[in-house]
PDB file of C-alpha atoms in Angstrom:
ATOM      1  CA  MET A 224      32.195 114.918  47.202  1.00  0.00           C
ATOM      2  CA  PRO A 225      34.211 117.529  48.510  1.00  0.00           C
ATOM      3  CA  GLY A 226      35.783 115.552  51.028  1.00  0.00           C
ATOM      4  CA  ALA A 227      36.382 113.011  48.937  1.00  0.00           C
ATOM      5  CA  ILE A 228      38.285 115.483  46.638  1.00  0.00           C
ATOM      6  CA  ILE A 229      40.607 116.876  49.723  1.00  0.00           C
ATOM      7  CA  ASN A 230      41.379 113.357  50.464  1.00  0.00           C
ATOM      8  CA  VAL A 231      42.510 112.776  46.778  1.00  0.00           C
ATOM      9  CA  LEU A 232      44.917 116.022  47.346  1.00  0.00           C
ATOM     10  CA  LEU A 233      46.119 114.850  50.742  1.00  0.00           C
ATOM     11  CA  ILE A 234      47.263 111.399  50.000  1.00  0.00           C
ATOM     12  CA  THR A 235      48.001 111.548  46.257  1.00  0.00           C
ATOM     13  CA  TYR A 236      50.070 114.568  45.866  1.00  0.00           C
ATOM     14  CA  GLY A 237      51.700 114.579  49.157  1.00  0.00           C
ATOM     15  CA  LEU A 238      49.932 117.898  50.337  1.00  0.00           C
ATOM     16  CA  ASP A 239      49.759 116.788  53.905  1.00  0.00           C
ATOM     17  CA  ASP A 240      53.194 118.742  53.775  1.00  0.00           C
ATOM     18  CA  MET A 241      51.822 121.884  52.891  1.00  0.00           C
ATOM     19  CA  LYS A 242      51.675 124.958  55.197  1.00  0.00           C
ATOM     20  CA  ARG A 243      47.923 124.902  56.284  1.00  0.00           C
ATOM     21  CA  ARG A 244      46.646 128.209  54.722  1.00  0.00           C
ATOM     22  CA  GLU A 245      48.146 127.255  51.390  1.00  0.00           C
ATOM     23  CA  PHE A 246      46.412 123.520  51.744  1.00  0.00           C
ATOM     24  CA  LEU A 247      43.039 125.348  52.530  1.00  0.00           C
ATOM     25  CA  ARG A 248      43.562 127.668  49.265  1.00  0.00           C
ATOM     26  CA  TYR A 249      43.425 124.537  46.892  1.00  0.00           C
ATOM     27  CA  ALA A 250      40.997 122.924  49.410  1.00  0.00           C
ATOM     28  CA  ALA A 251      38.314 125.856  48.482  1.00  0.00           C
ATOM     29  CA  ILE A 252      39.142 125.855  44.597  1.00  0.00           C
ATOM     30  CA  ALA A 253      38.728 122.383  44.363  1.00  0.00           C
ATOM     31  CA  THR A 254      35.106 122.481  46.388  1.00  0.00           C
ATOM     32  CA  ALA A 255      34.160 125.346  43.986  1.00  0.00           C
ATOM     33  CA  GLY A 256      34.186 122.990  41.485  1.00  0.00           C
ATOM     34  CA  THR A 257      37.090 124.822  39.782  1.00  0.00           C
ATOM     35  CA  VAL A 258      39.770 122.970  37.919  1.00  0.00           C
ATOM     36  CA  LEU A 259      42.942 122.492  40.274  1.00  0.00           C
ATOM     37  CA  GLN A 260      46.017 124.387  39.276  1.00  0.00           C
ATOM     38  CA  LEU A 261      48.517 122.244  41.060  1.00  0.00           C
ATOM     39  CA  PRO A 262      52.174 123.575  42.204  1.00  0.00           C
ATOM     40  CA  SER A 263      54.780 122.714  39.427  1.00  0.00           C
ATOM     41  CA  ALA A 264      56.076 120.247  41.878  1.00  0.00           C
ATOM     42  CA  TYR A 265      52.793 118.073  41.455  1.00  0.00           C
ATOM     43  CA  ALA A 266      52.087 119.022  37.731  1.00  0.00           C
ATOM     44  CA  GLY A 267      53.632 115.200  36.608  1.00  0.00           C
ATOM     45  CA  ALA A 268      51.350 113.191  39.298  1.00  0.00           C
ATOM     46  CA  LEU A 269      48.595 111.766  37.180  1.00  0.00           C
ATOM     47  CA  PRO A 270      45.057 112.163  39.479  1.00  0.00           C
ATOM     48  CA  PRO A 271      43.650 108.453  40.452  1.00  0.00           C
ATOM     49  CA  ASP A 272      41.379 106.564  38.333  1.00  0.00           C
ATOM     50  CA  PRO A 273      37.995 107.885  38.599  1.00  0.00           C
ATOM     51  CA  PHE A 274      36.811 104.715  40.061  1.00  0.00           C
ATOM     52  CA  TYR A 275      38.498 106.183  43.683  1.00  0.00           C
ATOM     53  CA  ALA A 276      35.441 108.718  43.697  1.00  0.00           C
ATOM     54  CA  ASN A 277      33.110 105.544  44.997  1.00  0.00           C
ATOM     55  CA  GLY A 278      32.169 104.190  48.182  1.00  0.00           C
ATOM     56  CA  PHE A 279      30.315 101.164  49.125  1.00  0.00           C
ATOM     57  CA  PRO A 280      28.899  99.713  51.902  1.00  0.00           C
ATOM     58  CA  ASP A 281      30.703  97.092  54.122  1.00  0.00           C
ATOM     59  CA  LEU A 282      28.920  94.125  56.263  1.00  0.00           C
ATOM     60  CA  GLU A 283      28.124  95.863  58.612  1.00  0.00           C
ATOM     61  CA  GLY A 284      26.428  98.829  56.639  1.00  0.00           C
ATOM     62  CA  GLN A 285      29.457 101.467  57.012  1.00  0.00           C
ATOM     63  CA  GLN A 286      30.316 103.412  53.848  1.00  0.00           C
ATOM     64  CA  VAL A 287      33.691 102.659  52.976  1.00  0.00           C
ATOM     65  CA  GLU A 288      35.254 105.535  50.452  1.00  0.00           C
ATOM     66  CA  PHE A 289      38.041 104.323  48.075  1.00  0.00           C
ATOM     67  CA  THR A 290      40.096 107.288  48.262  1.00  0.00           C
ATOM     68  CA  ALA A 291      40.681 105.723  51.916  1.00  0.00           C
ATOM     69  CA  TYR A 292      42.702 103.114  49.886  1.00  0.00           C
ATOM     70  CA  LEU A 293      45.071 105.581  48.260  1.00  0.00           C
ATOM     71  CA  GLY A 294      48.945 105.523  49.027  1.00  0.00           C
ATOM     72  CA  LYS A 295      49.716 101.779  48.766  1.00  0.00           C
ATOM     73  CA  PRO A 296      48.700  99.330  45.902  1.00  0.00           C
ATOM     74  CA  LEU A 297      45.118  97.728  45.824  1.00  0.00           C
ATOM     75  CA  VAL A 298      43.947  94.675  44.424  1.00  0.00           C
ATOM     76  CA  LEU A 299      40.280  94.857  44.061  1.00  0.00           C
ATOM     77  CA  ASN A 300      38.561  92.197  43.049  1.00  0.00           C
ATOM     78  CA  PHE A 301      34.840  91.974  41.978  1.00  0.00           C
ATOM     79  CA  TRP A 302      32.772  88.448  42.862  1.00  0.00           C
ATOM     80  CA  ALA A 303      29.771  87.067  43.666  1.00  0.00           C
ATOM     81  CA  THR A 304      28.670  84.451  45.738  1.00  0.00           C
ATOM     82  CA  TRP A 305      27.118  82.417  42.902  1.00  0.00           C
ATOM     83  CA  CYS A 306      30.273  82.637  40.754  1.00  0.00           C
ATOM     84  CA  ALA A 307      31.999  79.108  41.417  1.00  0.00           C
ATOM     85  CA  PRO A 308      35.291  80.250  40.173  1.00  0.00           C
ATOM     86  CA  CYS A 309      35.091  83.915  42.310  1.00  0.00           C
ATOM     87  CA  VAL A 310      34.936  81.660  45.480  1.00  0.00           C
ATOM     88  CA  LYS A 311      37.525  79.330  44.133  1.00  0.00           C
ATOM     89  CA  GLU A 312      40.103  81.827  44.011  1.00  0.00           C
ATOM     90  CA  MET A 313      39.150  83.841  47.380  1.00  0.00           C
ATOM     91  CA  PRO A 314      41.960  81.470  49.515  1.00  0.00           C
ATOM     92  CA  ASP A 315      44.219  82.218  47.050  1.00  0.00           C
ATOM     93  CA  LEU A 316      43.539  86.205  47.325  1.00  0.00           C
ATOM     94  CA  ASP A 317      43.280  85.752  51.380  1.00  0.00           C
ATOM     95  CA  ALA A 318      46.866  84.167  51.626  1.00  0.00           C
ATOM     96  CA  LEU A 319      48.604  86.884  49.262  1.00  0.00           C
ATOM     97  CA  HIS A 320      46.472  89.331  51.428  1.00  0.00           C
ATOM     98  CA  LYS A 321      47.898  87.831  54.470  1.00  0.00           C
ATOM     99  CA  LYS A 322      51.457  87.543  52.951  1.00  0.00           C
ATOM    100  CA  TYR A 323      51.302  91.215  51.393  1.00  0.00           C
ATOM    101  CA  GLY A 324      50.144  93.391  54.657  1.00  0.00           C
ATOM    102  CA  ASP A 325      51.668  96.607  52.577  1.00  0.00           C
ATOM    103  CA  VAL A 326      49.197  95.773  49.883  1.00  0.00           C
ATOM    104  CA  SER A 327      45.309  96.491  50.423  1.00  0.00           C
ATOM    105  CA  PHE A 328      42.743  94.104  49.065  1.00  0.00           C
ATOM    106  CA  VAL A 329      39.342  94.680  48.740  1.00  0.00           C
ATOM    107  CA  GLY A 330      36.216  92.034  47.722  1.00  0.00           C
ATOM    108  CA  LEU A 331      33.619  94.108  45.715  1.00  0.00           C
ATOM    109  CA  ALA A 332      30.390  91.847  45.594  1.00  0.00           C
ATOM    110  CA  VAL A 333      28.361  92.458  42.085  1.00  0.00           C
ATOM    111  CA  ASP A 334      25.571  90.465  44.837  1.00  0.00           C
ATOM    112  CA  THR A 335      23.178  91.782  47.455  1.00  0.00           C
ATOM    113  CA  GLN A 336      23.764  92.477  51.247  1.00  0.00           C
ATOM    114  CA  VAL A 337      21.993  89.469  52.314  1.00  0.00           C
ATOM    115  CA  ASN A 338      23.476  87.408  50.090  1.00  0.00           C
ATOM    116  CA  VAL A 339      26.901  88.339  50.702  1.00  0.00           C
ATOM    117  CA  GLU A 340      26.269  88.063  54.789  1.00  0.00           C
ATOM    118  CA  LYS A 341      25.250  84.850  54.632  1.00  0.00           C
ATOM    119  CA  PHE A 342      28.133  84.027  52.582  1.00  0.00           C
ATOM    120  CA  SER A 343      30.612  85.315  54.819  1.00  0.00           C
ATOM    121  CA  GLN A 344      29.206  83.377  57.332  1.00  0.00           C
ATOM    122  CA  LYS A 345      30.443  80.052  55.776  1.00  0.00           C
ATOM    123  CA  VAL A 346      33.349  81.585  53.900  1.00  0.00           C
ATOM    124  CA  GLN A 347      35.419  83.919  55.595  1.00  0.00           C
ATOM    125  CA  VAL A 348      38.359  86.093  54.746  1.00  0.00           C
ATOM    126  CA  SER A 349      40.728  88.580  55.886  1.00  0.00           C
ATOM    127  CA  TYR A 350      40.137  91.268  53.334  1.00  0.00           C
ATOM    128  CA  PRO A 351      37.234  93.746  53.396  1.00  0.00           C
ATOM    129  CA  LEU A 352      34.197  92.695  51.471  1.00  0.00           C
ATOM    130  CA  LEU A 353      32.165  95.880  50.339  1.00  0.00           C
ATOM    131  CA  ILE A 354      28.662  95.485  48.255  1.00  0.00           C
ATOM    132  CA  ALA A 355      28.334  97.293  44.785  1.00  0.00           C
ATOM    133  CA  GLY A 356      25.373  95.291  43.889  1.00  0.00           C
ATOM    134  CA  HIS A 357      24.486  94.780  40.266  1.00  0.00           C
ATOM    135  CA  GLY A 358      25.792  98.363  39.544  1.00  0.00           C
ATOM    136  CA  ALA A 359      29.470  96.710  39.945  1.00  0.00           C
ATOM    137  CA  ILE A 360      28.716  95.828  36.386  1.00  0.00           C
ATOM    138  CA  LYS A 361      28.785  99.220  34.528  1.00  0.00           C
ATOM    139  CA  LEU A 362      31.826  99.916  36.990  1.00  0.00           C
ATOM    140  CA  MET A 363      33.524  96.931  35.742  1.00  0.00           C
ATOM    141  CA  ARG A 364      33.195  97.792  32.347  1.00  0.00           C
ATOM    142  CA  ALA A 365      34.797 101.237  32.885  1.00  0.00           C
ATOM    143  CA  LEU A 366      37.766  99.823  34.351  1.00  0.00           C
ATOM    144  CA  GLY A 367      38.182  97.505  30.756  1.00  0.00           C
ATOM    145  CA  ASN A 368      35.929  94.481  31.712  1.00  0.00           C
ATOM    146  CA  LYS A 369      33.918  95.183  28.345  1.00  0.00           C
ATOM    147  CA  GLN A 370      32.122  91.766  28.754  1.00  0.00           C
ATOM    148  CA  GLY A 371      31.238  92.232  32.376  1.00  0.00           C
ATOM    149  CA  GLY A 372      32.909  88.609  33.173  1.00  0.00           C
ATOM    150  CA  LEU A 373      33.406  87.584  36.812  1.00  0.00           C
ATOM    151  CA  PRO A 374      36.026  87.324  38.773  1.00  0.00           C
ATOM    152  CA  PHE A 375      37.559  90.383  37.791  1.00  0.00           C
ATOM    153  CA  THR A 376      40.526  91.624  39.216  1.00  0.00           C
ATOM    154  CA  VAL A 377      41.791  95.327  38.910  1.00  0.00           C
ATOM    155  CA  VAL A 378      45.120  96.349  40.317  1.00  0.00           C
ATOM    156  CA  PHE A 379      46.019 100.116  41.152  1.00  0.00           C
ATOM    157  CA  ASP A 380      49.171 101.502  41.801  1.00  0.00           C
ATOM    158  CA  LYS A 381      49.449 103.406  45.352  1.00  0.00           C
ATOM    159  CA  GLN A 382      48.659 106.577  43.225  1.00  0.00           C
ATOM    160  CA  GLY A 383      45.385 104.954  42.220  1.00  0.00           C
ATOM    161  CA  GLN A 384      46.385 104.113  38.414  1.00  0.00           C
ATOM    162  CA  VAL A 385      44.987 100.822  36.699  1.00  0.00           C
ATOM    163  CA  ALA A 386      47.952  98.913  36.070  1.00  0.00           C
ATOM    164  CA  ARG A 387      46.733  95.485  35.383  1.00  0.00           C
ATOM    165  CA  GLN A 388      43.253  93.980  34.884  1.00  0.00           C
ATOM    166  CA  LEU A 389      42.837  89.778  35.222  1.00  0.00           C
ATOM    167  CA  LEU A 390      39.829  88.451  33.781  1.00  0.00           C
ATOM    168  CA  GLY A 391      38.869  85.098  35.084  1.00  0.00           C
ATOM    169  CA  GLN A 392      40.148  83.282  38.049  1.00  0.00           C
ATOM    170  CA  ILE A 393      43.459  84.742  39.145  1.00  0.00           C
ATOM    171  CA  LYS A 394      46.693  82.400  39.315  1.00  0.00           C
ATOM    172  CA  PRO A 395      48.218  82.948  42.442  1.00  0.00           C
ATOM    173  CA  ALA A 396      51.823  82.929  41.076  1.00  0.00           C
ATOM    174  CA  GLU A 397      50.746  85.899  38.323  1.00  0.00           C
ATOM    175  CA  LEU A 398      49.286  87.801  40.680  1.00  0.00           C
ATOM    176  CA  GLU A 399      52.259  87.780  43.068  1.00  0.00           C
ATOM    177  CA  GLN A 400      54.565  88.783  40.644  1.00  0.00           C
ATOM    178  CA  ILE A 401      52.561  91.902  39.923  1.00  0.00           C
ATOM    179  CA  ILE A 402      52.304  92.489  43.461  1.00  0.00           C
ATOM    180  CA  VAL A 403      55.893  92.287  44.153  1.00  0.00           C
ATOM    181  CA  GLY A 404      56.879  94.477  40.962  1.00  0.00           C
ATOM    182  CA  MET A 405      54.872  97.353  42.567  1.00  0.00           C
ATOM    183  CA  ARG A 406      56.316  96.958  45.832  1.00  0.00           C
TER     184      ARG A 406
END
């Protein structure tokens, strides 16, 4: 967890430009569990959504921390192999991912590793697929999907704040407008 906090500080608040000693002081405060007081230059910046504290395994079983996606917009798509509208929208998401390289796209499976591995052999996409399992339902609800329905797409801005939530199969033109408006 301290590493995630340090990454959030580095990326979100631009602390990578700070002097080493000053950065280490802030990092020490953050890892000690103390409330972090940022210099006034960073006072207006909001911290990323708590979702960014999560990490999930990819298809190879490697843990991917969501703090890695801070710094540019993110289209997060909750999906499942058994969800027909989820599968139907994947080519549209893939096309938008290829068109907008300055925007991250992630498919977060509400499914098992085995099911997603089998599925990815049949349907391939160019964006990463991560595995959240059934615990993703709680995460979706925390992001505004009170019904827990799929597919569910959340668009985050480059600071990690929720910009839009789309329940149901995406409309490619609508999602593209959202993406263009954030660039």
